Amino acid sequence: MTHISSRVKSVSGSPTVRLAGLVAEMRAKGQQVISFSIGEPDFPTPAHIVEAAKKALDAGFTKYTASAGIPELRQAIAEKTTKENGIAAKPENILVSPTKHCIYIAVNSLIEGGDEVIIPDPCWISYEPIVRLAGGKPVLVKATEETNFELSSESVAAAITDRTRMIIMNSPSNPGGNVFSKETIKGLTDLAKDHDLYIVSDEIYEKLIYEGKHYSPGSFDGMFERTVTVNGFSKTYSMTGWRVGWLVADKPLISEFSKIQEHTITCCASFVQKAAVAALRGPTEPIKAMFKEFRARRDLMAKGLKGLGVFDFKIPQGAFYFFPRYSMKVESRALAEKLLKEVGVALTPGADFGPSGEGHLRFSYATSRQDIEKGLEKIGKVL
Ligand SMILES: Cc1ncc(COP(=O)(O)O)c(C=O)c1O
């Protein structure tokens, strides 16, 4: 007899992970697929980072480490956070863990069963399931193109109840590709202080901003003790498979969060942490080169999408996504399926990002310029 908990039953698997599996299967069968689907940079991890991991392996650095991370990595992250994010962080404020797991740890540690968590609609696919797995109630607040995909403080204020415990925000955002303005973040932090809420700020796309400036809510007055700042290496350093990121929080929170880390993954892989130090301390040229290429791809995709004549969008300021609205009267899942089956172009349907995502498709431009041109041409044939 199987009994699956109601918490697990309340969520579905990740549609983007499933789609990536399907694309891999199609390719293995020899089918040509162009993927605009997965949020994964196509660049190799920079050589100096790979070298640092190899060196650690050769030196026998292959055992458990301190659960919260090796001291030199926590030190490097604390320095980066202080200098770049305006949050005066010390190593004791840092927990090293895969980014997704950081969010899972923060949500599980800070909410009780039945507590409400405000999340943007549309938003990254995993926030809602993470809240549900923690026994919480996701409260979706519209963050559509009308507000440039920002969570406006007016709509958040209208959604706050006695059970609200947390706001999850993400700037630059997935799927909108927008960068929250300072005023918007100030409005959200004021609400958090007025209503005694936590903010979980997912800043994984922080280094991919083409226009605008990044602001961390944890740096705003009186916000340090009520903000968990989440970040990671996957996107900036093209390290998705290394599974390493971090969170920044007040020390008493870190000691509670550490319990989940200690009883689940224990620690991040030892040699991966050495590579992560090299990422933060090493040369910045490879990162600049990837950024420059992303910007060129963004401009190419903007031109190509406009040329198709059915997509409505503003040029995204950050991350590596377009989330245009299309003019056809068809559901986004059906449209994405048609494009994959008929011309072998994989896209993520807007509805996967929340009800307000319906009528949109998400295009990731973490793929070559050649594929962008070819893929858009193929889409044009179907449309
Ligand atoms: C907004 C956002 N947060 C977190 C993550 C998870 O990052 P990681 O794969 O490094 O755990 C992603 C990955 O797509 C993302 O888009």
CSV table of C-alpha atoms and ligand atoms in Angstrom, one decimal:
chain,number,residue,atom,x,y,z
A,1,MET,CA,0.0,0.0,0.0
A,2,THR,CA,1.3,3.4,-0.8
A,3,HIS,CA,0.5,6.5,1.1
A,4,ILE,CA,1.8,9.8,-0.2
A,5,SER,CA,1.5,12.8,2.1
A,6,SER,CA,-1.0,15.5,1.2
A,7,ARG,CA,1.8,18.0,1.1
A,8,VAL,CA,3.6,16.1,-1.7
A,9,LYS,CA,0.3,15.4,-3.4
A,10,SER,CA,-0.5,19.1,-3.4
A,11,VAL,CA,2.4,19.8,-5.9
A,12,SER,CA,3.3,18.7,-9.4
A,13,GLY,CA,6.9,18.0,-10.7
A,14,SER,CA,8.7,20.9,-12.4
A,15,PRO,CA,7.5,21.4,-15.9
A,16,THR,CA,10.8,22.9,-17.0
A,17,VAL,CA,12.8,20.0,-15.7
A,18,ARG,CA,10.3,17.6,-17.4
A,19,LEU,CA,10.6,19.5,-20.7
A,20,ALA,CA,14.4,19.4,-20.6
A,21,GLY,CA,14.1,15.6,-20.2
A,22,LEU,CA,11.8,15.4,-23.2
A,23,VAL,CA,14.2,17.6,-25.3
A,24,ALA,CA,17.1,15.3,-24.3
A,25,GLU,CA,15.1,12.2,-25.3
A,26,MET,CA,14.1,13.7,-28.7
A,27,ARG,CA,17.7,14.6,-29.4
A,28,ALA,CA,18.9,11.1,-28.4
A,29,LYS,CA,16.5,9.8,-31.0
A,30,GLY,CA,18.2,11.9,-33.6
A,31,GLN,CA,15.5,14.6,-33.8
A,32,GLN,CA,16.7,18.2,-34.2
A,33,VAL,CA,15.4,20.4,-31.4
A,34,ILE,CA,16.1,24.0,-30.7
A,35,SER,CA,15.5,24.8,-27.1
A,36,PHE,CA,14.4,28.2,-25.8
A,37,SER,CA,13.1,26.4,-22.8
A,38,ILE,CA,15.7,25.9,-20.0
A,39,GLY,CA,17.3,28.6,-17.9
A,40,GLU,CA,20.7,27.3,-18.3
A,41,PRO,CA,23.7,29.2,-19.9
A,42,ASP,CA,25.1,27.2,-22.8
A,43,PHE,CA,28.7,28.4,-22.0
A,44,PRO,CA,31.3,26.1,-20.5
A,45,THR,CA,32.1,26.8,-16.8
A,46,PRO,CA,35.1,29.2,-17.0
A,47,ALA,CA,38.4,27.3,-17.0
A,48,HIS,CA,39.9,28.8,-13.8
A,49,ILE,CA,36.8,27.5,-11.9
A,50,VAL,CA,37.1,24.0,-13.3
A,51,GLU,CA,40.8,24.1,-12.5
A,52,ALA,CA,40.2,24.9,-8.9
A,53,ALA,CA,37.9,21.9,-8.5
A,54,LYS,CA,40.4,19.6,-10.2
A,55,LYS,CA,43.1,20.9,-7.9
A,56,ALA,CA,41.0,20.3,-4.8
A,57,LEU,CA,40.2,16.7,-6.0
A,58,ASP,CA,43.9,16.0,-6.7
A,59,ALA,CA,44.8,17.3,-3.2
A,60,GLY,CA,42.3,14.9,-1.7
A,61,PHE,CA,39.8,17.6,-0.6
A,62,THR,CA,36.9,15.0,-0.9
A,63,LYS,CA,35.4,14.7,2.6
A,64,TYR,CA,32.5,16.3,4.4
A,65,THR,CA,33.0,20.0,5.1
A,66,ALA,CA,31.5,22.3,7.8
A,67,SER,CA,27.8,22.1,7.2
A,68,ALA,CA,27.3,25.9,6.5
A,69,GLY,CA,30.3,25.9,4.1
A,70,ILE,CA,34.1,26.1,4.1
A,71,PRO,CA,35.3,29.2,5.9
A,72,GLU,CA,37.1,30.7,2.9
A,73,LEU,CA,33.9,30.5,0.8
A,74,ARG,CA,31.7,32.0,3.5
A,75,GLN,CA,34.4,34.8,3.9
A,76,ALA,CA,34.4,35.5,0.1
A,77,ILE,CA,30.6,35.6,0.0
A,78,ALA,CA,30.4,37.9,3.0
A,79,GLU,CA,32.8,40.3,1.4
A,80,LYS,CA,30.9,40.2,-1.9
A,81,THR,CA,27.6,40.8,-0.1
A,82,THR,CA,29.0,43.7,1.9
A,83,LYS,CA,30.7,45.4,-1.1
A,84,GLU,CA,28.1,44.8,-3.8
A,85,ASN,CA,24.8,44.4,-2.0
A,86,GLY,CA,25.2,47.0,0.8
A,87,ILE,CA,24.5,44.3,3.4
A,88,ALA,CA,27.1,44.3,6.2
A,89,ALA,CA,27.5,40.5,6.2
A,90,LYS,CA,30.0,38.4,8.2
A,91,PRO,CA,30.9,34.8,7.4
A,92,GLU,CA,28.5,33.7,10.2
A,93,ASN,CA,25.6,35.3,8.2
A,94,ILE,CA,26.2,32.9,5.2
A,95,LEU,CA,24.9,29.4,4.5
A,96,VAL,CA,26.3,27.7,1.4
A,97,SER,CA,23.7,25.4,-0.3
A,98,PRO,CA,22.2,25.0,-3.8
A,99,THR,CA,20.0,28.0,-4.5
A,100,LYS,CA,16.8,26.0,-4.7
A,101,HIS,CA,17.6,24.4,-1.4
A,102,CYS,CA,18.3,27.8,0.2
A,103,ILE,CA,14.8,28.8,-0.7
A,104,TYR,CA,13.4,25.5,0.6
A,105,ILE,CA,15.3,25.9,3.9
A,106,ALA,CA,14.2,29.6,4.4
A,107,VAL,CA,10.5,28.9,3.7
A,108,ASN,CA,10.5,25.7,5.9
A,109,SER,CA,12.2,27.5,8.8
A,110,LEU,CA,10.1,30.6,8.8
A,111,ILE,CA,6.5,29.6,8.3
A,112,GLU,CA,4.0,27.6,10.2
A,113,GLY,CA,1.4,25.3,8.6
A,114,GLY,CA,-1.4,27.5,7.1
A,115,ASP,CA,0.7,30.7,7.0
A,116,GLU,CA,0.3,32.7,3.9
A,117,VAL,CA,3.2,33.5,1.6
A,118,ILE,CA,2.8,36.2,-1.0
A,119,ILE,CA,4.4,35.3,-4.4
A,120,PRO,CA,4.3,37.1,-7.7
A,121,ASP,CA,2.1,35.8,-10.5
A,122,PRO,CA,3.7,35.0,-12.9
A,123,CYS,CA,6.9,33.8,-11.1
A,124,TRP,CA,9.6,31.2,-11.1
A,125,ILE,CA,8.0,27.7,-11.2
A,126,SER,CA,9.3,26.4,-7.8
A,127,TYR,CA,8.2,29.1,-5.3
A,128,GLU,CA,4.6,27.8,-5.1
A,129,PRO,CA,5.5,24.1,-4.6
A,130,ILE,CA,8.1,25.0,-2.0
A,131,VAL,CA,5.5,26.9,0.0
A,132,ARG,CA,3.0,24.1,-0.3
A,133,LEU,CA,5.6,21.5,0.8
A,134,ALA,CA,6.2,23.5,3.9
A,135,GLY,CA,2.5,23.4,4.6
A,136,GLY,CA,2.0,27.1,3.7
A,137,LYS,CA,-0.6,28.8,1.6
A,138,PRO,CA,0.7,30.5,-1.5
A,139,VAL,CA,-1.1,33.8,-2.2
A,140,LEU,CA,-0.6,34.8,-5.8
A,141,VAL,CA,-0.4,38.6,-6.4
A,142,LYS,CA,-0.5,39.8,-9.9
A,143,ALA,CA,2.8,41.1,-11.3
A,144,THR,CA,2.0,41.3,-14.9
A,145,GLU,CA,3.3,43.5,-17.8
A,146,GLU,CA,0.9,46.3,-16.6
A,147,THR,CA,3.4,46.8,-13.7
A,148,ASN,CA,6.4,45.7,-15.8
A,149,PHE,CA,6.2,42.4,-13.9
A,150,GLU,CA,6.9,44.2,-10.6
A,151,LEU,CA,5.1,43.3,-7.4
A,152,SER,CA,3.4,46.6,-6.6
A,153,SER,CA,3.2,47.5,-3.0
A,154,GLU,CA,-0.5,48.5,-3.5
A,155,SER,CA,-1.5,45.0,-4.7
A,156,VAL,CA,0.7,43.3,-2.0
A,157,ALA,CA,-0.9,45.5,0.7
A,158,ALA,CA,-4.4,44.4,-0.5
A,159,ALA,CA,-3.4,40.7,-0.2
A,160,ILE,CA,-2.0,40.9,3.4
A,161,THR,CA,-4.0,39.2,6.1
A,162,ASP,CA,-3.4,38.2,9.7
A,163,ARG,CA,-1.9,34.9,8.4
A,164,THR,CA,0.6,36.5,6.0
A,165,ARG,CA,4.2,35.7,7.1
A,166,MET,CA,6.4,36.2,4.1
A,167,ILE,CA,6.8,37.9,0.7
A,168,ILE,CA,9.0,36.1,-1.9
A,169,MET,CA,10.4,38.5,-4.5
A,170,ASN,CA,12.8,38.0,-7.4
A,171,SER,CA,14.6,40.7,-9.2
A,172,PRO,CA,15.9,40.5,-11.9
A,173,SER,CA,12.9,38.2,-12.5
A,174,ASN,CA,12.2,34.9,-14.1
A,175,PRO,CA,10.1,34.9,-16.3
A,176,GLY,CA,9.6,38.7,-16.8
A,177,GLY,CA,13.2,39.6,-17.2
A,178,ASN,CA,12.4,42.9,-15.4
A,179,VAL,CA,14.5,44.7,-12.7
A,180,PHE,CA,12.5,46.1,-9.7
A,181,SER,CA,13.0,49.8,-9.2
A,182,LYS,CA,14.3,51.1,-5.9
A,183,GLU,CA,10.9,52.7,-5.1
A,184,THR,CA,9.1,49.4,-5.6
A,185,ILE,CA,11.5,47.6,-3.3
A,186,LYS,CA,11.2,50.4,-0.7
A,187,GLY,CA,7.4,50.0,-0.8
A,188,LEU,CA,7.7,46.3,-0.2
A,189,THR,CA,10.2,46.6,2.6
A,190,ASP,CA,7.9,49.2,4.3
A,191,LEU,CA,5.1,46.7,4.2
A,192,ALA,CA,7.3,44.0,5.6
A,193,LYS,CA,8.2,46.2,8.5
A,194,ASP,CA,4.6,47.5,9.1
A,195,HIS,CA,3.1,43.9,9.1
A,196,ASP,CA,6.1,42.1,10.6
A,197,LEU,CA,6.8,39.9,7.6
A,198,TYR,CA,9.9,38.2,6.2
A,199,ILE,CA,11.2,38.9,2.7
A,200,VAL,CA,12.9,36.1,0.8
A,201,SER,CA,14.7,37.9,-2.0
A,202,ASP,CA,15.9,35.6,-4.8
A,203,GLU,CA,18.8,37.5,-6.5
A,204,ILE,CA,20.2,34.7,-8.6
A,205,TYR,CA,20.1,36.9,-11.8
A,206,GLU,CA,21.8,39.9,-10.0
A,207,LYS,CA,24.7,40.0,-12.4
A,208,LEU,CA,22.6,39.9,-15.5
A,209,ILE,CA,21.3,43.4,-15.7
A,210,TYR,CA,21.5,45.3,-19.0
A,211,GLU,CA,19.6,48.4,-17.9
A,212,GLY,CA,18.8,49.6,-14.4
A,213,LYS,CA,20.4,48.9,-11.1
A,214,HIS,CA,20.2,46.1,-8.6
A,215,TYR,CA,18.9,46.8,-5.1
A,216,SER,CA,18.8,44.2,-2.3
A,217,PRO,CA,15.9,44.6,0.1
A,218,GLY,CA,18.2,43.3,2.9
A,219,SER,CA,20.2,46.5,2.6
A,220,PHE,CA,17.2,48.8,3.4
A,221,ASP,CA,16.9,50.3,6.8
A,222,GLY,CA,15.7,47.8,9.5
A,223,MET,CA,15.5,45.0,6.9
A,224,PHE,CA,18.5,42.9,7.7
A,225,GLU,CA,16.8,40.8,10.4
A,226,ARG,CA,13.7,40.1,8.4
A,227,THR,CA,15.3,39.4,5.0
A,228,VAL,CA,16.8,36.2,3.6
A,229,THR,CA,18.9,37.1,0.5
A,230,VAL,CA,19.3,34.1,-1.8
A,231,ASN,CA,21.9,34.0,-4.6
A,232,GLY,CA,24.0,31.4,-6.5
A,233,PHE,CA,26.6,30.5,-9.0
A,234,SER,CA,24.4,28.7,-11.6
A,235,LYS,CA,23.6,31.6,-13.9
A,236,THR,CA,26.4,34.1,-13.5
A,237,TYR,CA,29.2,31.6,-13.7
A,238,SER,CA,27.5,29.0,-15.9
A,239,MET,CA,27.6,26.4,-13.1
A,240,THR,CA,24.1,24.9,-13.1
A,241,GLY,CA,25.4,21.3,-12.7
A,242,TRP,CA,27.7,22.2,-9.8
A,243,ARG,CA,24.7,22.7,-7.4
A,244,VAL,CA,26.0,25.6,-5.3
A,245,GLY,CA,24.6,28.8,-4.1
A,246,TRP,CA,24.2,30.7,-0.8
A,247,LEU,CA,21.8,32.6,1.5
A,248,VAL,CA,22.5,35.6,3.7
A,249,ALA,CA,20.6,36.1,6.9
A,250,ASP,CA,20.8,37.3,10.5
A,251,LYS,CA,22.9,35.0,12.7
A,252,PRO,CA,20.0,33.6,14.8
A,253,LEU,CA,18.2,32.6,11.6
A,254,ILE,CA,21.4,30.9,10.2
A,255,SER,CA,21.6,28.7,13.3
A,256,GLU,CA,17.9,27.5,12.8
A,257,PHE,CA,18.4,27.1,9.0
A,258,SER,CA,21.5,25.0,9.7
A,259,LYS,CA,19.4,22.3,11.3
A,260,ILE,CA,17.7,21.6,8.0
A,261,GLN,CA,21.0,21.6,6.1
A,262,GLU,CA,22.6,19.3,8.7
A,263,HIS,CA,19.8,16.8,8.5
A,264,THR,CA,19.3,16.9,4.7
A,265,ILE,CA,22.3,17.4,2.5
A,266,THR,CA,24.9,17.9,5.3
A,267,CYS,CA,27.0,20.2,3.2
A,268,CYS,CA,27.7,21.2,-0.4
A,269,ALA,CA,30.3,19.0,-2.2
A,270,SER,CA,33.7,19.9,-0.8
A,271,PHE,CA,35.6,20.4,-4.1
A,272,VAL,CA,32.7,22.4,-5.6
A,273,GLN,CA,33.1,24.8,-2.7
A,274,LYS,CA,36.7,25.4,-3.7
A,275,ALA,CA,35.6,26.0,-7.2
A,276,ALA,CA,33.1,28.5,-5.9
A,277,VAL,CA,35.9,30.4,-4.1
A,278,ALA,CA,37.7,30.6,-7.4
A,279,ALA,CA,34.5,31.9,-9.1
A,280,LEU,CA,34.3,34.8,-6.6
A,281,ARG,CA,38.0,35.6,-6.2
A,282,GLY,CA,39.2,34.8,-9.8
A,283,PRO,CA,39.4,36.8,-13.0
A,284,THR,CA,36.2,38.6,-14.1
A,285,GLU,CA,36.9,38.5,-17.9
A,286,PRO,CA,35.0,35.3,-18.6
A,287,ILE,CA,31.9,36.6,-16.8
A,288,LYS,CA,32.1,39.9,-18.7
A,289,ALA,CA,32.4,38.0,-22.0
A,290,MET,CA,29.3,35.9,-21.2
A,291,PHE,CA,27.4,39.1,-20.1
A,292,LYS,CA,28.3,40.8,-23.4
A,293,GLU,CA,27.1,37.8,-25.4
A,294,PHE,CA,23.8,37.6,-23.4
A,295,ARG,CA,23.2,41.3,-24.3
A,296,ALA,CA,23.8,40.7,-28.0
A,297,ARG,CA,21.4,37.7,-27.9
A,298,ARG,CA,18.8,39.8,-26.1
A,299,ASP,CA,18.9,42.4,-28.8
A,300,LEU,CA,18.8,39.7,-31.6
A,301,MET,CA,15.8,38.0,-30.0
A,302,ALA,CA,14.0,41.3,-29.5
A,303,LYS,CA,14.4,42.1,-33.2
A,304,GLY,CA,13.4,38.6,-34.3
A,305,LEU,CA,10.3,38.4,-32.0
A,306,LYS,CA,9.1,41.8,-33.2
A,307,GLY,CA,9.5,40.7,-36.8
A,308,LEU,CA,7.1,37.8,-36.2
A,309,GLY,CA,4.3,40.3,-35.7
A,310,VAL,CA,2.3,38.4,-33.0
A,311,PHE,CA,4.3,39.1,-29.9
A,312,ASP,CA,3.8,42.1,-27.6
A,313,PHE,CA,6.6,42.9,-25.1
A,314,LYS,CA,8.9,45.5,-23.6
A,315,ILE,CA,12.6,44.8,-24.0
A,316,PRO,CA,13.6,43.0,-20.7
A,317,GLN,CA,16.2,44.7,-18.6
A,318,GLY,CA,17.7,41.6,-17.0
A,319,ALA,CA,18.1,37.8,-16.7
A,320,PHE,CA,17.9,35.9,-20.0
A,321,TYR,CA,14.2,35.6,-20.7
A,322,PHE,CA,11.5,37.2,-22.9
A,323,PHE,CA,8.0,36.7,-21.7
A,324,PRO,CA,5.9,38.1,-24.6
A,325,ARG,CA,2.1,38.0,-24.9
A,326,TYR,CA,1.0,36.5,-28.1
A,327,SER,CA,-2.1,37.6,-30.1
A,328,MET,CA,-3.4,34.2,-31.1
A,329,LYS,CA,-6.4,32.7,-29.3
A,330,VAL,CA,-4.8,29.5,-28.1
A,331,GLU,CA,-3.7,28.2,-24.7
A,332,SER,CA,0.0,28.5,-24.0
A,333,ARG,CA,0.5,24.7,-23.3
A,334,ALA,CA,-1.2,23.8,-26.6
A,335,LEU,CA,0.9,26.3,-28.5
A,336,ALA,CA,4.1,25.2,-26.9
A,337,GLU,CA,3.3,21.5,-27.7
A,338,LYS,CA,2.4,22.4,-31.3
A,339,LEU,CA,5.7,24.3,-31.8
A,340,LEU,CA,7.7,21.4,-30.3
A,341,LYS,CA,5.9,18.7,-32.4
A,342,GLU,CA,5.7,20.6,-35.7
A,343,VAL,CA,9.1,22.4,-35.9
A,344,GLY,CA,11.1,21.0,-33.0
A,345,VAL,CA,11.3,24.3,-31.0
A,346,ALA,CA,11.0,23.9,-27.2
A,347,LEU,CA,9.5,26.8,-25.2
A,348,THR,CA,8.0,27.0,-21.8
A,349,PRO,CA,4.3,27.8,-21.8
A,350,GLY,CA,3.3,30.9,-19.8
A,351,ALA,CA,0.7,29.1,-17.8
A,352,ASP,CA,3.5,27.1,-16.1
A,353,PHE,CA,4.5,30.3,-14.3
A,354,GLY,CA,1.0,31.0,-12.8
A,355,PRO,CA,-2.5,31.8,-14.0
A,356,SER,CA,-1.5,35.3,-15.1
A,357,GLY,CA,1.2,33.8,-17.3
A,358,GLU,CA,-1.5,32.4,-19.7
A,359,GLY,CA,-1.3,34.0,-23.1
A,360,HIS,CA,2.5,34.2,-22.9
A,361,LEU,CA,5.4,32.0,-23.9
A,362,ARG,CA,8.8,32.2,-22.2
A,363,PHE,CA,11.8,32.4,-24.4
A,364,SER,CA,15.2,31.7,-22.8
A,365,TYR,CA,18.0,33.2,-24.8
A,366,ALA,CA,20.7,31.2,-23.0
A,367,THR,CA,21.3,29.6,-26.4
A,368,SER,CA,23.5,30.4,-29.4
A,369,ARG,CA,22.7,33.3,-31.8
A,370,GLN,CA,22.5,30.8,-34.6
A,371,ASP,CA,19.8,28.8,-32.7
A,372,ILE,CA,18.0,32.0,-31.9
A,373,GLU,CA,17.8,32.9,-35.6
A,374,LYS,CA,16.9,29.4,-36.7
A,375,GLY,CA,14.4,28.8,-34.0
A,376,LEU,CA,12.5,32.1,-34.6
A,377,GLU,CA,12.4,31.3,-38.3
A,378,LYS,CA,10.9,27.9,-37.6
A,379,ILE,CA,8.3,29.5,-35.2
A,380,GLY,CA,7.5,32.0,-37.9
A,381,LYS,CA,6.5,29.1,-40.3
A,382,VAL,CA,4.0,27.7,-37.8
A,383,LEU,CA,2.5,31.1,-36.8
B,1,LIG,C1,14.5,32.7,-10.2
B,1,LIG,C2,15.3,31.4,-9.9
B,1,LIG,N1,15.6,31.1,-8.7
B,1,LIG,C3,16.3,30.0,-8.4
B,1,LIG,C4,16.7,29.1,-9.4
B,1,LIG,C5,17.4,27.9,-9.0
B,1,LIG,O1,18.7,27.9,-9.2
B,1,LIG,P1,19.7,26.6,-9.0
B,1,LIG,O2,19.4,25.7,-10.1
B,1,LIG,O3,21.0,27.1,-8.9
B,1,LIG,O4,19.3,26.0,-7.7
B,1,LIG,C6,16.4,29.4,-10.7
B,1,LIG,C7,16.7,28.4,-11.8
B,1,LIG,O5,16.2,28.4,-12.8
B,1,LIG,C8,15.6,30.6,-11.0
B,1,LIG,O6,15.3,30.9,-12.2
